[in-house]
Short mmCIF file of C-alpha atoms in Angstrom, two decimals:
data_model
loop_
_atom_site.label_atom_id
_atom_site.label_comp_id
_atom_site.label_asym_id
_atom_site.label_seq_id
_atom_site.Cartn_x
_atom_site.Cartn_y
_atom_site.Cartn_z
CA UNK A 546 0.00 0.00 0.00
CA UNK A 547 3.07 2.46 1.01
CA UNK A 548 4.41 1.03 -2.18
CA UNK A 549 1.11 2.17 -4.23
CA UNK A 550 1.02 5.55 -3.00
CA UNK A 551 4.18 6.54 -3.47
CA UNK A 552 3.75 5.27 -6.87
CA UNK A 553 1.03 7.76 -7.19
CA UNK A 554 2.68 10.74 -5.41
CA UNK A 555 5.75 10.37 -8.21
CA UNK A 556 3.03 10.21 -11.39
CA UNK A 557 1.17 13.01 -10.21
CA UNK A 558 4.43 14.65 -9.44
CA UNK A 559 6.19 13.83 -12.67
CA UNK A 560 3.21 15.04 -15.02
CA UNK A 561 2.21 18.31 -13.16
CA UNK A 562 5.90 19.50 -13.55
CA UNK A 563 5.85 18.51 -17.70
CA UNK A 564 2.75 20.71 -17.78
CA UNK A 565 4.04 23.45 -15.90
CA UNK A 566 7.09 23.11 -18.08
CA UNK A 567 5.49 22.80 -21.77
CA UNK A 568 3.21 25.88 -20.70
CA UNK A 569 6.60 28.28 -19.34
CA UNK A 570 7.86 26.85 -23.06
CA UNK A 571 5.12 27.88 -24.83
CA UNK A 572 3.92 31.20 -23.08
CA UNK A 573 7.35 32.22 -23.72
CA UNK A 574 7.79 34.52 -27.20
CA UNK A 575 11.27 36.05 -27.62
CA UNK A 576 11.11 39.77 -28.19
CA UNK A 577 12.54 40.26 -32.04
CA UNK A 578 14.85 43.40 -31.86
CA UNK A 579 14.91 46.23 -34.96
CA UNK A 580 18.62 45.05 -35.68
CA UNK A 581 19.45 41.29 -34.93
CA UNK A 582 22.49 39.74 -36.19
CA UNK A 583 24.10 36.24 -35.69
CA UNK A 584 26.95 35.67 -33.11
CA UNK A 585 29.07 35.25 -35.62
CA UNK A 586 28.52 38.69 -37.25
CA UNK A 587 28.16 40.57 -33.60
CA UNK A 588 32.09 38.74 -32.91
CA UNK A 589 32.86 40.36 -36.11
CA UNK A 590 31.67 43.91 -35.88
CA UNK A 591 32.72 44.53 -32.33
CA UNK A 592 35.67 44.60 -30.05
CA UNK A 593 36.55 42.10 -27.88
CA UNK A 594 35.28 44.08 -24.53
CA UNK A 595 32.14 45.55 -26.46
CA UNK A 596 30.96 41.56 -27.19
CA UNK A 597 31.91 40.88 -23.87
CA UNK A 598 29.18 43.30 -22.09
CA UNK A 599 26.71 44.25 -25.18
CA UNK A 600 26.46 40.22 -26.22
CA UNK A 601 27.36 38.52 -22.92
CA UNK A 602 26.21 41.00 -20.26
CA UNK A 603 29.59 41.04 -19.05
CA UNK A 604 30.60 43.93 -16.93
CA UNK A 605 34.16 46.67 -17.50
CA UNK A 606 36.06 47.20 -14.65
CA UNK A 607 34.96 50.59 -12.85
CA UNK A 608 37.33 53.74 -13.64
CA UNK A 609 38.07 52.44 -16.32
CA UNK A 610 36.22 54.25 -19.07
CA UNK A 611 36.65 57.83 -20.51
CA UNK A 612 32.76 58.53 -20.77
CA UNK A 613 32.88 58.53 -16.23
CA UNK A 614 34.17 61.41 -16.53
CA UNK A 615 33.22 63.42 -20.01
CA UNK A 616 30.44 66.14 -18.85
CA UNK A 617 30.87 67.39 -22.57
CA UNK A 618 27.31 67.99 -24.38
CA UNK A 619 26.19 65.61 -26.34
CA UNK A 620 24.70 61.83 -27.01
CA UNK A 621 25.61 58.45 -25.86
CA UNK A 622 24.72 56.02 -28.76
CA UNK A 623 24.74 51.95 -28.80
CA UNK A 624 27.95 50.69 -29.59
CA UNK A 625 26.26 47.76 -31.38
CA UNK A 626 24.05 49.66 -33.24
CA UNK A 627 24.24 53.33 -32.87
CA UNK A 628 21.30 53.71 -31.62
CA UNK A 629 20.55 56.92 -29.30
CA UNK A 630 20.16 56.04 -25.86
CA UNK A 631 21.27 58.57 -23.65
CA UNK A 632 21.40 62.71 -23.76
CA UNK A 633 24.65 63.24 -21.36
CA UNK A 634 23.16 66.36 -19.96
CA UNK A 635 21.61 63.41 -17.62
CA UNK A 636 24.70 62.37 -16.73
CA UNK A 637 25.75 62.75 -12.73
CA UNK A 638 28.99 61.45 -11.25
CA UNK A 639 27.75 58.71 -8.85
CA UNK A 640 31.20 58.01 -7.64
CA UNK A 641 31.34 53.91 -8.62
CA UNK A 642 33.34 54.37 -11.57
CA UNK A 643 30.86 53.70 -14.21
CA UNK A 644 29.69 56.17 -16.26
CA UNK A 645 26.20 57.05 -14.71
CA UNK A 646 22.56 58.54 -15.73
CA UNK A 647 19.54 59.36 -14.25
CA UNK A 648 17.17 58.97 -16.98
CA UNK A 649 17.66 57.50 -20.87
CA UNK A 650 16.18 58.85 -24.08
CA UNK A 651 12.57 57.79 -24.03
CA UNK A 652 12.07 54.43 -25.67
CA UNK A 653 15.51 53.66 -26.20
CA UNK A 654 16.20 51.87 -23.03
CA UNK A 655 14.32 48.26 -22.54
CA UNK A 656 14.44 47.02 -18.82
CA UNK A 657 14.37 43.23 -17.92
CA UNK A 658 15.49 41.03 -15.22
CA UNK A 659 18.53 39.93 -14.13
CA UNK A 660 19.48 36.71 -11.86
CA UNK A 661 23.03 36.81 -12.57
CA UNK A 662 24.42 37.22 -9.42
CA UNK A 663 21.97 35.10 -7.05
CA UNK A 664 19.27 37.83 -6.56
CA UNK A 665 16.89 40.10 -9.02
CA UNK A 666 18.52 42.86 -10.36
CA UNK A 667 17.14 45.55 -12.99
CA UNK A 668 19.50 45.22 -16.31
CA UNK A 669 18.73 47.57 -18.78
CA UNK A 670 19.65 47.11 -22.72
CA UNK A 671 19.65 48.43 -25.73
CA UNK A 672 15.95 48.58 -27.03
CA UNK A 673 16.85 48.39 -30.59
CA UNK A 674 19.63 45.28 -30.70
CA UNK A 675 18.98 43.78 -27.45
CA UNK A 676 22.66 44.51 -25.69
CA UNK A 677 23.59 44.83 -22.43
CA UNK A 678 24.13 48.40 -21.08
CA UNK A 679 24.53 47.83 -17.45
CA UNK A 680 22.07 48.04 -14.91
CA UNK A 681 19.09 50.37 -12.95
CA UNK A 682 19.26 51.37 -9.32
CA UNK A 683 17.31 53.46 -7.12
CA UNK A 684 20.04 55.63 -5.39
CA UNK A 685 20.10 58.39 -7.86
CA UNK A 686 19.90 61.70 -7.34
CA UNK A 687 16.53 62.71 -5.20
CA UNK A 688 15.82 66.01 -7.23
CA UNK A 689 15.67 64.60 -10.02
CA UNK A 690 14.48 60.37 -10.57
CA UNK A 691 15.87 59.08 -7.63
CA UNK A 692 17.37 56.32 -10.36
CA UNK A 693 20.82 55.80 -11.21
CA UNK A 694 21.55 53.75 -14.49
CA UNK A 695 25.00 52.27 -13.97
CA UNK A 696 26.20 51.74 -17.46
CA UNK A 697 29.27 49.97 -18.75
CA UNK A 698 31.10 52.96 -21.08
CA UNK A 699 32.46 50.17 -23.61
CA UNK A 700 28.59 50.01 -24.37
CA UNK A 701 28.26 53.38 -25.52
CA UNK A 702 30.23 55.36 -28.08
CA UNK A 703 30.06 59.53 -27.49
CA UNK A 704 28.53 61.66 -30.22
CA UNK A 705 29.28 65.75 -29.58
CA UNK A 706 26.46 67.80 -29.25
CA UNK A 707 26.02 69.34 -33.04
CA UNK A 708 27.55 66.43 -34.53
CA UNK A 709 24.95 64.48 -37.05
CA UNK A 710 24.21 60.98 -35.03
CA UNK A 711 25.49 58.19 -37.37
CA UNK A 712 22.54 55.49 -39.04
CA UNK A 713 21.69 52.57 -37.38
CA UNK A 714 24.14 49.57 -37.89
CA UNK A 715 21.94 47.11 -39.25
#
């Protein structure tokens, strides 16, 4: 009788977790970004350290990128893409060593979740190819979002202020 309902226990176990799992496989769609290319062709195009954060949300080493400390006018675009994400005029120097904003361009900026390092974290990415920026806090500055997006600079390539932004790399 033990024997039976353990049996039992295991079946009804066994098939409630293959539902739950064909369900979680088929509820899930994959968002289809503007420019999508092949890892092959994103190894290509970039640099070494920009496939390491944009294609494998891997993370620069603080201080050092020259965008922590450029205050200069102007806009932060992809460096996958080119897409515009961020106006540097909402840039604030949040002393981790990463270059830091409280706010991106409206649209430009998709936010999902992250489990990378054992809890939830905000990561935000490029809206338009689907890399890695960095990620969203809430210890920015109070007056103005109260959010800081810590962004990895080898993510973003500077554009002066004036300066016609470049196409999108397709």
């Amino acid at each position: 009788m033990k024997y039976l309902i353990s049996s039992i226990a295991l079946i009804t176990l066994i098939s409630c977790k293959n539902a739950t799992t064909e369900y979680a496989q088929n509820d899930i769609q994959e968002k289809v970004y503007q420019v999508t290319k092949s890892d092959a062709q994103w190894r290509q195009e970039l640099t070494a350290a920009e496939y390491n954060v944009l294609r494998r949300s891997g993370t620069e080493r603080p201080h050092t990128s020259p965008l922590d400390k450029n205050y200069d006018a102007g806009t932060l675009i992809c460096a996958g893409c080119n897409a515009p994400l961020y106006d540097n005029a909402n840039k604030f120097d949040s002393g981790t060593g990463w270059p830091s904003y409280d706010r991106e361009i409206e649209g430009q900026v998709e936010r999902d979740v992250d489990y990378n390092i054992g809890y939830a974290r905000t990561e935000l990415k490029c809206n338009t190819c689907g890399g890695h920026l960095g990620h969203e806090f809430n210890d920015g500055p109070r007056h103005t979002t109260g959010k800081r997006h810590c962004i990895n600079g080898v993510a973003l390539d500077f554009i002066p202020a004036g300066q016609e932004l470049p196409a999108l790399n397709k």
